[in-house]
Every structure is written in C-alpha cells, then in structure tokens.
Short mmCIF file of C-alpha atoms in Angstrom, two decimals:
data_model
loop_
_atom_site.label_atom_id
_atom_site.label_comp_id
_atom_site.label_asym_id
_atom_site.label_seq_id
_atom_site.Cartn_x
_atom_site.Cartn_y
_atom_site.Cartn_z
CA MET A 363 -102.80 43.14 235.54
CA GLY A 364 -103.87 46.31 234.67
CA GLY A 365 -103.17 49.82 233.58
CA VAL A 366 -99.35 50.40 233.87
CA GLY A 367 -98.63 46.67 234.74
CA ASP A 368 -99.80 46.11 231.00
CA GLN A 369 -96.89 48.00 229.81
CA LEU A 370 -93.20 47.45 230.04
CA ASP A 371 -90.15 49.88 229.57
CA ILE A 372 -87.46 47.88 227.93
CA LYS A 373 -84.15 48.83 226.84
CA PHE A 374 -81.70 46.70 224.60
CA ARG A 375 -77.96 46.47 225.47
CA LEU A 376 -75.70 45.66 222.39
CA ASN A 377 -72.64 43.62 222.60
CA ASP A 378 -70.37 47.09 222.89
CA GLY A 379 -72.46 48.25 225.93
CA SER A 380 -74.58 51.01 224.30
CA ASP A 381 -78.02 50.81 224.37
CA ILE A 382 -81.15 51.11 221.93
CA GLY A 383 -84.05 52.54 224.00
CA PRO A 384 -85.81 52.69 226.74
CA LYS A 385 -88.78 52.07 224.77
CA THR A 386 -92.47 51.06 226.10
CA PHE A 387 -94.14 48.02 224.99
CA PRO A 388 -97.35 46.49 225.71
CA ALA A 389 -96.89 43.14 227.37
CA ALA A 390 -98.79 41.08 224.48
CA THR A 391 -95.77 42.16 222.42
CA SER A 392 -94.19 39.46 220.69
CA ILE A 393 -90.51 38.73 220.82
CA ALA A 394 -90.49 38.78 217.06
CA THR A 395 -91.90 42.22 217.37
CA LEU A 396 -89.40 43.32 219.70
CA LYS A 397 -86.72 42.11 217.28
CA GLU A 398 -87.96 44.19 214.32
CA SER A 399 -88.07 47.17 216.49
CA ILE A 400 -84.51 46.50 217.01
CA LEU A 401 -83.53 46.16 213.27
CA ALA A 402 -85.45 49.39 212.66
CA GLN A 403 -83.29 51.32 215.62
CA TRP A 404 -80.28 49.91 215.04
CA PRO A 405 -77.46 52.41 214.93
CA ARG A 406 -76.45 52.88 211.17
CA GLU A 407 -72.48 53.73 212.21
CA LYS A 408 -72.36 50.17 213.94
CA GLU A 409 -70.67 47.49 211.63
CA ASN A 410 -71.81 43.73 211.50
CA GLY A 411 -75.61 44.51 212.32
CA PRO A 412 -78.40 42.27 211.82
CA ARG A 413 -79.84 41.85 208.72
CA THR A 414 -82.99 40.25 209.52
CA VAL A 415 -85.02 39.25 212.59
CA LYS A 416 -83.15 35.52 212.54
CA ASP A 417 -79.62 37.23 213.24
CA VAL A 418 -80.81 38.40 216.45
CA LYS A 419 -81.07 36.89 219.69
CA LEU A 420 -82.61 38.37 222.77
CA ILE A 421 -81.47 37.22 226.48
CA SER A 422 -83.31 38.49 229.21
CA ALA A 423 -82.54 37.12 232.88
CA GLY A 424 -80.52 34.52 231.48
CA LYS A 425 -82.77 32.95 229.10
CA ILE A 426 -82.89 33.13 225.07
CA LEU A 427 -86.33 34.51 224.20
CA GLU A 428 -88.33 32.61 221.72
CA ASN A 429 -90.01 34.46 218.73
CA ASN A 430 -93.31 33.12 219.22
CA ARG A 431 -93.31 34.15 223.09
CA THR A 432 -94.79 37.59 224.35
CA VAL A 433 -93.12 40.06 226.72
CA ASN A 434 -95.41 39.09 229.32
CA ASP A 435 -94.92 35.31 228.79
CA CYS A 436 -91.03 36.30 229.63
CA ARG A 437 -91.53 38.56 232.43
CA SER A 438 -89.94 37.53 235.80
CA GLN A 439 -91.49 38.65 238.88
CA LEU A 440 -87.88 38.77 240.41
CA TYR A 441 -86.39 40.90 238.05
CA ASP A 442 -89.39 43.54 236.77
CA ILE A 443 -89.96 46.07 239.54
CA PRO A 444 -92.88 48.26 238.69
CA GLY A 445 -91.63 51.79 236.68
CA SER A 446 -88.17 50.33 236.17
CA VAL A 447 -86.63 49.54 233.15
CA THR A 448 -85.77 46.12 232.09
CA THR A 449 -82.42 45.46 229.84
CA MET A 450 -82.63 42.84 227.61
CA HIS A 451 -79.36 41.95 225.88
CA VAL A 452 -79.02 41.69 222.23
CA VAL A 453 -76.51 38.92 220.54
CA ILE A 454 -76.11 39.11 216.73
CA GLN A 455 -75.46 36.21 214.84
CA PRO A 456 -72.81 36.95 212.22
CA PRO A 457 -73.86 36.33 208.75
CA SER A 458 -70.09 34.68 207.72
CA LEU A 459 -70.63 31.88 210.11
CA GLU A 460 -74.23 31.01 208.76
CA LYS A 461 -72.44 30.81 205.18
CA GLU A 462 -69.49 28.65 206.33
CA LYS A 463 -72.27 26.21 207.67
CA LYS A 464 -74.32 25.97 204.66
CA GLY A 465 -71.74 26.34 201.68
CA SER A 466 -68.51 24.52 203.27
CA ASP A 467 -66.55 23.02 200.26
CA PRO A 468 -66.39 19.20 201.00
CA SER A 469 -62.76 19.34 199.40
CA THR A 470 -61.46 21.63 202.28
CA GLN A 471 -62.85 19.15 205.18
CA ASP A 472 -60.66 16.69 207.00
CA LYS A 473 -60.57 13.47 205.54
CA CYS A 474 -59.79 10.27 207.12
CA VAL A 475 -58.23 7.38 204.98
CA CYS A 476 -57.72 3.93 206.05
CA ALA A 477 -55.24 1.67 204.28
CA ILE A 478 -55.13 -2.08 205.13
CA LEU A 479 -51.86 -3.48 204.04
#
C-alpha cells in the first residue's frame, strides 16, 4: 500500500450513540495508541469515563482488538472502503466491577456446609 492507503479515518462510537472523531491515523498505529487517543478526547461531561487504557475495549467488525496489534493488522477488506470512515465501538469496563472481583469479602460469599448425622 502507498499514499492514502497508509492512513485510516476512524471514529469511535460510544455506548450512548455519540462519537469521538473522526480522526486520521497511520496504518502502523497500535491499538493501545488508539485507546490513549480515546482517553485524551473523552468528553468530560460524560459520567463513568475510562480512567486508564485497561478500562477501554475497542471492537471493530465484531472483534475485540488487542493492544499489541496495529490498525493495519485489524483492517478488514470487506469493511474498509477507500475514502470512508471506519467506526470502532468503545466499551468501558466499569471500575466498580473490577473492585468487586479483586476485593470480595469472603464472609459475604455463599458457603456450603455439609453435616453428616
């Protein structure tokens, strides 16, 4: 690929239907860098925004994108039309769920007790 094919216009669709972007990224951009861009551009008025890159999941063409991959690795010839804008969906991992998993109190967990008489 050469010239314009090395660039991709991407917009990020949030769960409420609003968008961040579109913005042009080189094909060699990592998914982690896209997530950093989302963090930097996240609308401040929205509640429950991501705090770190780990809170953000990107989905494109039905696939969750891995941080170590590049935009070019994740491109689909069926969905990428030259000159068009690619939409990636943003899913935010709520921090409260993460805390519940890590810091669950053993005394509040269901316990099974057997008594043999």
